[in-house]
Amino acid sequence: MQGMRPCTPSATVERARKLGAEGFDGSGGPEAALEWLESTERVLEQMECGDPQRVSIASFLLRASTRDWWDSVRRRVTTPLSWEQFKEYFNERFYPRAYRDAKIEEFYRLVQGNMMVEEYEKKFTELSRVAPFIVDDEPNKCHKFLQGLNFRIQTYVVATEYREYERLVEATLRVERIVQ
């Protein structure tokens, strides 16, 4: 990221591993790839690494066929990659657009149905990771959550016009206990 200073001397792969960074071998499908990338990014943020160090450490964590994939990218791209470019290449290969589009569509269609509010909220949170533009602020997040609630619960909480997601979820959990 711009403005990030280079890693401190102690910012090494060994330190990244101590902070929870793990290798990635490509198994587990797109969800595992997304989880690896997000958790690796959190570690690199904690280490306060700039782009070259982020790419270097993350690429070192690649294993087996993912390492082969990375080597082929490096042969094609001769200029140093930014962290954003690394993520684009990574997502293109391991978290493909078609999969993301399907998850975004699933998020658009998400309704509580027979789920308990807690289950619905968990699924809502999971799917919102792939479509942050839909829930880009608290009022939009509350609106989308409300849209998917069962009508019976929705009618109790919609009039309160919650603008904070956590308060809205708490209210729906309370209402669910009452209306059951």
JSON list of C-alpha atoms in Angstrom, two decimals:
[
{"chain": "A", "resi": 1, "resn": "MET", "atom": "CA", "xyz": [0.00, 0.00, 0.00]},
{"chain": "A", "resi": 2, "resn": "GLN", "atom": "CA", "xyz": [1.19, 3.51, -0.61]},
{"chain": "A", "resi": 3, "resn": "GLY", "atom": "CA", "xyz": [2.37, 5.22, 2.52]},
{"chain": "A", "resi": 4, "resn": "MET", "atom": "CA", "xyz": [3.38, 1.95, 4.13]},
{"chain": "A", "resi": 5, "resn": "ARG", "atom": "CA", "xyz": [6.94, 1.88, 5.28]},
{"chain": "A", "resi": 6, "resn": "PRO", "atom": "CA", "xyz": [9.17, -1.08, 4.51]},
{"chain": "A", "resi": 7, "resn": "CYS", "atom": "CA", "xyz": [8.90, -3.95, 6.95]},
{"chain": "A", "resi": 8, "resn": "THR", "atom": "CA", "xyz": [10.95, -3.70, 10.05]},
{"chain": "A", "resi": 9, "resn": "PRO", "atom": "CA", "xyz": [14.05, -5.92, 10.08]},
{"chain": "A", "resi": 10, "resn": "SER", "atom": "CA", "xyz": [12.16, -8.46, 12.13]},
{"chain": "A", "resi": 11, "resn": "ALA", "atom": "CA", "xyz": [9.45, -8.72, 9.45]},
{"chain": "A", "resi": 12, "resn": "THR", "atom": "CA", "xyz": [10.29, -12.07, 7.99]},
{"chain": "A", "resi": 13, "resn": "VAL", "atom": "CA", "xyz": [8.41, -15.13, 6.89]},
{"chain": "A", "resi": 14, "resn": "GLU", "atom": "CA", "xyz": [9.24, -16.60, 10.29]},
{"chain": "A", "resi": 15, "resn": "ARG", "atom": "CA", "xyz": [7.57, -13.63, 12.01]},
{"chain": "A", "resi": 16, "resn": "ALA", "atom": "CA", "xyz": [4.61, -13.90, 9.64]},
{"chain": "A", "resi": 17, "resn": "ARG", "atom": "CA", "xyz": [4.19, -17.54, 10.63]},
{"chain": "A", "resi": 18, "resn": "LYS", "atom": "CA", "xyz": [4.35, -16.65, 14.31]},
{"chain": "A", "resi": 19, "resn": "LEU", "atom": "CA", "xyz": [1.50, -14.21, 13.66]},
{"chain": "A", "resi": 20, "resn": "GLY", "atom": "CA", "xyz": [-0.54, -16.98, 12.06]},
{"chain": "A", "resi": 21, "resn": "ALA", "atom": "CA", "xyz": [0.40, -16.92, 8.37]},
{"chain": "A", "resi": 22, "resn": "GLU", "atom": "CA", "xyz": [0.12, -20.34, 6.78]},
{"chain": "A", "resi": 23, "resn": "GLY", "atom": "CA", "xyz": [1.15, -21.87, 3.50]},
{"chain": "A", "resi": 24, "resn": "PHE", "atom": "CA", "xyz": [-1.33, -22.24, 0.66]},
{"chain": "A", "resi": 25, "resn": "ASP", "atom": "CA", "xyz": [-1.30, -25.26, -1.65]},
{"chain": "A", "resi": 26, "resn": "GLY", "atom": "CA", "xyz": [-4.43, -24.51, -3.65]},
{"chain": "A", "resi": 27, "resn": "SER", "atom": "CA", "xyz": [-6.60, -27.17, -2.05]},
{"chain": "A", "resi": 28, "resn": "GLY", "atom": "CA", "xyz": [-9.97, -26.39, -0.55]},
{"chain": "A", "resi": 29, "resn": "GLY", "atom": "CA", "xyz": [-11.41, -24.47, -3.47]},
{"chain": "A", "resi": 30, "resn": "PRO", "atom": "CA", "xyz": [-12.26, -20.78, -3.84]},
{"chain": "A", "resi": 31, "resn": "GLU", "atom": "CA", "xyz": [-13.43, -20.29, -0.25]},
{"chain": "A", "resi": 32, "resn": "ALA", "atom": "CA", "xyz": [-10.13, -21.59, 1.11]},
{"chain": "A", "resi": 33, "resn": "ALA", "atom": "CA", "xyz": [-8.27, -19.30, -1.29]},
{"chain": "A", "resi": 34, "resn": "LEU", "atom": "CA", "xyz": [-10.24, -16.26, -0.12]},
{"chain": "A", "resi": 35, "resn": "GLU", "atom": "CA", "xyz": [-9.68, -17.17, 3.52]},
{"chain": "A", "resi": 36, "resn": "TRP", "atom": "CA", "xyz": [-5.93, -17.63, 2.95]},
{"chain": "A", "resi": 37, "resn": "LEU", "atom": "CA", "xyz": [-5.61, -14.30, 1.17]},
{"chain": "A", "resi": 38, "resn": "GLU", "atom": "CA", "xyz": [-7.60, -12.42, 3.82]},
{"chain": "A", "resi": 39, "resn": "SER", "atom": "CA", "xyz": [-5.74, -13.98, 6.74]},
{"chain": "A", "resi": 40, "resn": "THR", "atom": "CA", "xyz": [-2.37, -13.40, 5.06]},
{"chain": "A", "resi": 41, "resn": "GLU", "atom": "CA", "xyz": [-3.31, -9.78, 4.43]},
{"chain": "A", "resi": 42, "resn": "ARG", "atom": "CA", "xyz": [-4.21, -9.31, 8.12]},
{"chain": "A", "resi": 43, "resn": "VAL", "atom": "CA", "xyz": [-0.79, -10.67, 9.13]},
{"chain": "A", "resi": 44, "resn": "LEU", "atom": "CA", "xyz": [1.00, -8.42, 6.65]},
{"chain": "A", "resi": 45, "resn": "GLU", "atom": "CA", "xyz": [-0.93, -5.39, 7.91]},
{"chain": "A", "resi": 46, "resn": "GLN", "atom": "CA", "xyz": [0.12, -6.26, 11.45]},
{"chain": "A", "resi": 47, "resn": "MET", "atom": "CA", "xyz": [3.71, -6.41, 10.26]},
{"chain": "A", "resi": 48, "resn": "GLU", "atom": "CA", "xyz": [3.31, -3.00, 8.57]},
{"chain": "A", "resi": 49, "resn": "CYS", "atom": "CA", "xyz": [4.79, -4.23, 5.31]},
{"chain": "A", "resi": 50, "resn": "GLY", "atom": "CA", "xyz": [4.89, -2.27, 2.08]},
{"chain": "A", "resi": 51, "resn": "ASP", "atom": "CA", "xyz": [4.03, -3.75, -1.32]},
{"chain": "A", "resi": 52, "resn": "PRO", "atom": "CA", "xyz": [7.33, -5.43, -2.20]},
{"chain": "A", "resi": 53, "resn": "GLN", "atom": "CA", "xyz": [7.57, -7.13, 1.18]},
{"chain": "A", "resi": 54, "resn": "ARG", "atom": "CA", "xyz": [3.90, -8.18, 1.12]},
{"chain": "A", "resi": 55, "resn": "VAL", "atom": "CA", "xyz": [4.30, -9.81, -2.27]},
{"chain": "A", "resi": 56, "resn": "SER", "atom": "CA", "xyz": [7.59, -11.43, -1.27]},
{"chain": "A", "resi": 57, "resn": "ILE", "atom": "CA", "xyz": [6.27, -12.92, 1.98]},
{"chain": "A", "resi": 58, "resn": "ALA", "atom": "CA", "xyz": [2.93, -14.01, 0.50]},
{"chain": "A", "resi": 59, "resn": "SER", "atom": "CA", "xyz": [4.58, -15.64, -2.50]},
{"chain": "A", "resi": 60, "resn": "PHE", "atom": "CA", "xyz": [6.99, -17.47, -0.20]},
{"chain": "A", "resi": 61, "resn": "LEU", "atom": "CA", "xyz": [3.97, -19.01, 1.55]},
{"chain": "A", "resi": 62, "resn": "LEU", "atom": "CA", "xyz": [2.72, -20.57, -1.69]},
{"chain": "A", "resi": 63, "resn": "ARG", "atom": "CA", "xyz": [3.20, -24.34, -1.87]},
{"chain": "A", "resi": 64, "resn": "ALA", "atom": "CA", "xyz": [3.11, -27.11, -4.49]},
{"chain": "A", "resi": 65, "resn": "SER", "atom": "CA", "xyz": [1.09, -26.20, -7.59]},
{"chain": "A", "resi": 66, "resn": "THR", "atom": "CA", "xyz": [0.44, -22.68, -6.32]},
{"chain": "A", "resi": 67, "resn": "ARG", "atom": "CA", "xyz": [4.20, -22.13, -6.32]},
{"chain": "A", "resi": 68, "resn": "ASP", "atom": "CA", "xyz": [4.35, -23.37, -9.90]},
{"chain": "A", "resi": 69, "resn": "TRP", "atom": "CA", "xyz": [1.54, -20.97, -10.81]},
{"chain": "A", "resi": 70, "resn": "TRP", "atom": "CA", "xyz": [3.38, -18.08, -9.16]},
{"chain": "A", "resi": 71, "resn": "ASP", "atom": "CA", "xyz": [6.60, -18.92, -10.98]},
{"chain": "A", "resi": 72, "resn": "SER", "atom": "CA", "xyz": [4.73, -18.78, -14.30]},
{"chain": "A", "resi": 73, "resn": "VAL", "atom": "CA", "xyz": [3.26, -15.37, -13.38]},
{"chain": "A", "resi": 74, "resn": "ARG", "atom": "CA", "xyz": [6.72, -14.05, -12.52]},
{"chain": "A", "resi": 75, "resn": "ARG", "atom": "CA", "xyz": [8.06, -15.24, -15.90]},
{"chain": "A", "resi": 76, "resn": "ARG", "atom": "CA", "xyz": [5.26, -13.35, -17.73]},
{"chain": "A", "resi": 77, "resn": "VAL", "atom": "CA", "xyz": [5.34, -10.19, -15.63]},
{"chain": "A", "resi": 78, "resn": "THR", "atom": "CA", "xyz": [8.79, -8.68, -15.57]},
{"chain": "A", "resi": 79, "resn": "THR", "atom": "CA", "xyz": [8.06, -5.60, -13.45]},
{"chain": "A", "resi": 80, "resn": "PRO", "atom": "CA", "xyz": [7.62, -5.82, -9.69]},
{"chain": "A", "resi": 81, "resn": "LEU", "atom": "CA", "xyz": [3.99, -6.40, -8.72]},
{"chain": "A", "resi": 82, "resn": "SER", "atom": "CA", "xyz": [2.10, -4.28, -6.23]},
{"chain": "A", "resi": 83, "resn": "TRP", "atom": "CA", "xyz": [0.11, -6.00, -3.53]},
{"chain": "A", "resi": 84, "resn": "GLU", "atom": "CA", "xyz": [-3.12, -5.12, -5.37]},
{"chain": "A", "resi": 85, "resn": "GLN", "atom": "CA", "xyz": [-1.78, -6.69, -8.55]},
{"chain": "A", "resi": 86, "resn": "PHE", "atom": "CA", "xyz": [-0.73, -9.81, -6.64]},
{"chain": "A", "resi": 87, "resn": "LYS", "atom": "CA", "xyz": [-4.28, -10.09, -5.26]},
{"chain": "A", "resi": 88, "resn": "GLU", "atom": "CA", "xyz": [-5.77, -9.62, -8.74]},
{"chain": "A", "resi": 89, "resn": "TYR", "atom": "CA", "xyz": [-3.63, -12.40, -10.22]},
{"chain": "A", "resi": 90, "resn": "PHE", "atom": "CA", "xyz": [-4.29, -14.63, -7.21]},
{"chain": "A", "resi": 91, "resn": "ASN", "atom": "CA", "xyz": [-8.05, -14.11, -7.36]},
{"chain": "A", "resi": 92, "resn": "GLU", "atom": "CA", "xyz": [-8.11, -14.62, -11.11]},
{"chain": "A", "resi": 93, "resn": "ARG", "atom": "CA", "xyz": [-6.59, -18.06, -10.61]},
{"chain": "A", "resi": 94, "resn": "PHE", "atom": "CA", "xyz": [-7.91, -19.27, -7.25]},
{"chain": "A", "resi": 95, "resn": "TYR", "atom": "CA", "xyz": [-11.06, -17.21, -6.66]},
{"chain": "A", "resi": 96, "resn": "PRO", "atom": "CA", "xyz": [-12.47, -16.97, -10.19]},
{"chain": "A", "resi": 97, "resn": "ARG", "atom": "CA", "xyz": [-14.90, -14.32, -11.37]},
{"chain": "A", "resi": 98, "resn": "ALA", "atom": "CA", "xyz": [-17.64, -16.84, -12.17]},
{"chain": "A", "resi": 99, "resn": "TYR", "atom": "CA", "xyz": [-17.54, -18.15, -8.60]},
{"chain": "A", "resi": 100, "resn": "ARG", "atom": "CA", "xyz": [-17.62, -14.62, -7.16]},
{"chain": "A", "resi": 101, "resn": "ASP", "atom": "CA", "xyz": [-20.52, -13.68, -9.44]},
{"chain": "A", "resi": 102, "resn": "ALA", "atom": "CA", "xyz": [-22.47, -16.73, -8.26]},
{"chain": "A", "resi": 103, "resn": "LYS", "atom": "CA", "xyz": [-21.84, -15.76, -4.62]},
{"chain": "A", "resi": 104, "resn": "ILE", "atom": "CA", "xyz": [-22.91, -12.17, -5.30]},
{"chain": "A", "resi": 105, "resn": "GLU", "atom": "CA", "xyz": [-26.12, -13.46, -6.89]},
{"chain": "A", "resi": 106, "resn": "GLU", "atom": "CA", "xyz": [-26.66, -15.72, -3.87]},
{"chain": "A", "resi": 107, "resn": "PHE", "atom": "CA", "xyz": [-26.29, -12.66, -1.63]},
{"chain": "A", "resi": 108, "resn": "TYR", "atom": "CA", "xyz": [-28.81, -10.69, -3.66]},
{"chain": "A", "resi": 109, "resn": "ARG", "atom": "CA", "xyz": [-31.31, -13.57, -3.29]},
{"chain": "A", "resi": 110, "resn": "LEU", "atom": "CA", "xyz": [-30.60, -14.31, 0.38]},
{"chain": "A", "resi": 111, "resn": "VAL", "atom": "CA", "xyz": [-33.68, -14.55, 2.57]},
{"chain": "A", "resi": 112, "resn": "GLN", "atom": "CA", "xyz": [-34.10, -15.91, 6.06]},
{"chain": "A", "resi": 113, "resn": "GLY", "atom": "CA", "xyz": [-36.58, -18.59, 5.05]},
{"chain": "A", "resi": 114, "resn": "ASN", "atom": "CA", "xyz": [-36.59, -21.37, 7.67]},
{"chain": "A", "resi": 115, "resn": "MET", "atom": "CA", "xyz": [-33.30, -20.26, 9.22]},
{"chain": "A", "resi": 116, "resn": "MET", "atom": "CA", "xyz": [-33.12, -18.86, 12.71]},
{"chain": "A", "resi": 117, "resn": "VAL", "atom": "CA", "xyz": [-31.96, -15.22, 12.82]},
{"chain": "A", "resi": 118, "resn": "GLU", "atom": "CA", "xyz": [-28.55, -16.33, 14.06]},
{"chain": "A", "resi": 119, "resn": "GLU", "atom": "CA", "xyz": [-28.10, -18.64, 11.05]},
{"chain": "A", "resi": 120, "resn": "TYR", "atom": "CA", "xyz": [-29.38, -15.98, 8.66]},
{"chain": "A", "resi": 121, "resn": "GLU", "atom": "CA", "xyz": [-26.98, -13.40, 10.11]},
{"chain": "A", "resi": 122, "resn": "LYS", "atom": "CA", "xyz": [-24.06, -15.80, 9.78]},
{"chain": "A", "resi": 123, "resn": "LYS", "atom": "CA", "xyz": [-24.88, -16.48, 6.11]},
{"chain": "A", "resi": 124, "resn": "PHE", "atom": "CA", "xyz": [-25.44, -12.75, 5.53]},
{"chain": "A", "resi": 125, "resn": "THR", "atom": "CA", "xyz": [-22.00, -11.94, 6.96]},
{"chain": "A", "resi": 126, "resn": "GLU", "atom": "CA", "xyz": [-20.34, -14.72, 4.97]},
{"chain": "A", "resi": 127, "resn": "LEU", "atom": "CA", "xyz": [-21.83, -13.58, 1.67]},
{"chain": "A", "resi": 128, "resn": "SER", "atom": "CA", "xyz": [-21.28, -9.89, 2.34]},
{"chain": "A", "resi": 129, "resn": "ARG", "atom": "CA", "xyz": [-17.51, -10.56, 2.15]},
{"chain": "A", "resi": 130, "resn": "VAL", "atom": "CA", "xyz": [-17.80, -11.12, -1.60]},
{"chain": "A", "resi": 131, "resn": "ALA", "atom": "CA", "xyz": [-20.12, -8.16, -2.19]},
{"chain": "A", "resi": 132, "resn": "PRO", "atom": "CA", "xyz": [-18.97, -5.33, 0.08]},
{"chain": "A", "resi": 133, "resn": "PHE", "atom": "CA", "xyz": [-20.32, -2.80, -2.42]},
{"chain": "A", "resi": 134, "resn": "ILE", "atom": "CA", "xyz": [-23.87, -3.89, -1.52]},
{"chain": "A", "resi": 135, "resn": "VAL", "atom": "CA", "xyz": [-23.34, -3.21, 2.18]},
{"chain": "A", "resi": 136, "resn": "ASP", "atom": "CA", "xyz": [-20.81, -0.38, 1.89]},
{"chain": "A", "resi": 137, "resn": "ASP", "atom": "CA", "xyz": [-22.09, 1.49, 4.94]},
{"chain": "A", "resi": 138, "resn": "GLU", "atom": "CA", "xyz": [-24.19, 0.77, 8.02]},
{"chain": "A", "resi": 139, "resn": "PRO", "atom": "CA", "xyz": [-27.55, 2.03, 6.65]},
{"chain": "A", "resi": 140, "resn": "ASN", "atom": "CA", "xyz": [-27.16, -0.04, 3.46]},
{"chain": "A", "resi": 141, "resn": "LYS", "atom": "CA", "xyz": [-26.11, -3.08, 5.46]},
{"chain": "A", "resi": 142, "resn": "CYS", "atom": "CA", "xyz": [-29.15, -2.69, 7.73]},
{"chain": "A", "resi": 143, "resn": "HIS", "atom": "CA", "xyz": [-31.45, -2.24, 4.73]},
{"chain": "A", "resi": 144, "resn": "LYS", "atom": "CA", "xyz": [-30.17, -5.38, 2.99]},
{"chain": "A", "resi": 145, "resn": "PHE", "atom": "CA", "xyz": [-30.42, -7.41, 6.21]},
{"chain": "A", "resi": 146, "resn": "LEU", "atom": "CA", "xyz": [-33.99, -6.22, 6.79]},
{"chain": "A", "resi": 147, "resn": "GLN", "atom": "CA", "xyz": [-35.01, -7.08, 3.23]},
{"chain": "A", "resi": 148, "resn": "GLY", "atom": "CA", "xyz": [-34.18, -10.74, 3.77]},
{"chain": "A", "resi": 149, "resn": "LEU", "atom": "CA", "xyz": [-35.85, -11.17, 7.16]},
{"chain": "A", "resi": 150, "resn": "ASN", "atom": "CA", "xyz": [-39.05, -13.16, 7.49]},
{"chain": "A", "resi": 151, "resn": "PHE", "atom": "CA", "xyz": [-42.02, -10.82, 7.26]},
{"chain": "A", "resi": 152, "resn": "ARG", "atom": "CA", "xyz": [-43.19, -11.69, 10.75]},
{"chain": "A", "resi": 153, "resn": "ILE", "atom": "CA", "xyz": [-39.90, -10.53, 12.31]},
{"chain": "A", "resi": 154, "resn": "GLN", "atom": "CA", "xyz": [-39.36, -7.74, 9.81]},
{"chain": "A", "resi": 155, "resn": "THR", "atom": "CA", "xyz": [-42.63, -5.99, 10.72]},
{"chain": "A", "resi": 156, "resn": "TYR", "atom": "CA", "xyz": [-41.50, -5.60, 14.34]},
{"chain": "A", "resi": 157, "resn": "VAL", "atom": "CA", "xyz": [-38.10, -4.09, 13.62]},
{"chain": "A", "resi": 158, "resn": "VAL", "atom": "CA", "xyz": [-38.59, -2.15, 10.38]},
{"chain": "A", "resi": 159, "resn": "ALA", "atom": "CA", "xyz": [-40.35, 0.78, 12.07]},
{"chain": "A", "resi": 160, "resn": "THR", "atom": "CA", "xyz": [-37.39, 1.40, 14.39]},
{"chain": "A", "resi": 161, "resn": "GLU", "atom": "CA", "xyz": [-35.15, 2.38, 11.46]},
{"chain": "A", "resi": 162, "resn": "TYR", "atom": "CA", "xyz": [-31.95, 0.95, 12.90]},
{"chain": "A", "resi": 163, "resn": "ARG", "atom": "CA", "xyz": [-28.87, 2.46, 11.28]},
{"chain": "A", "resi": 164, "resn": "GLU", "atom": "CA", "xyz": [-26.33, 0.34, 13.17]},
{"chain": "A", "resi": 165, "resn": "TYR", "atom": "CA", "xyz": [-26.05, -3.26, 12.07]},
{"chain": "A", "resi": 166, "resn": "GLU", "atom": "CA", "xyz": [-25.17, -4.78, 15.45]},
{"chain": "A", "resi": 167, "resn": "ARG", "atom": "CA", "xyz": [-28.14, -3.09, 17.13]},
{"chain": "A", "resi": 168, "resn": "LEU", "atom": "CA", "xyz": [-30.43, -4.31, 14.34]},
{"chain": "A", "resi": 169, "resn": "VAL", "atom": "CA", "xyz": [-29.23, -7.90, 14.73]},
{"chain": "A", "resi": 170, "resn": "GLU", "atom": "CA", "xyz": [-29.71, -7.73, 18.52]},
{"chain": "A", "resi": 171, "resn": "ALA", "atom": "CA", "xyz": [-33.25, -6.40, 18.01]},
{"chain": "A", "resi": 172, "resn": "THR", "atom": "CA", "xyz": [-34.13, -9.17, 15.53]},
{"chain": "A", "resi": 173, "resn": "LEU", "atom": "CA", "xyz": [-32.84, -11.82, 17.93]},
{"chain": "A", "resi": 174, "resn": "ARG", "atom": "CA", "xyz": [-35.04, -10.39, 20.71]},
{"chain": "A", "resi": 175, "resn": "VAL", "atom": "CA", "xyz": [-38.07, -10.24, 18.41]},
{"chain": "A", "resi": 176, "resn": "GLU", "atom": "CA", "xyz": [-37.48, -13.81, 17.25]},
{"chain": "A", "resi": 177, "resn": "ARG", "atom": "CA", "xyz": [-37.62, -15.03, 20.85]},
{"chain": "A", "resi": 178, "resn": "ILE", "atom": "CA", "xyz": [-40.91, -13.21, 21.38]},
{"chain": "A", "resi": 179, "resn": "VAL", "atom": "CA", "xyz": [-42.73, -14.23, 18.19]},
{"chain": "A", "resi": 180, "resn": "GLN", "atom": "CA", "xyz": [-41.88, -17.91, 18.30]}
]
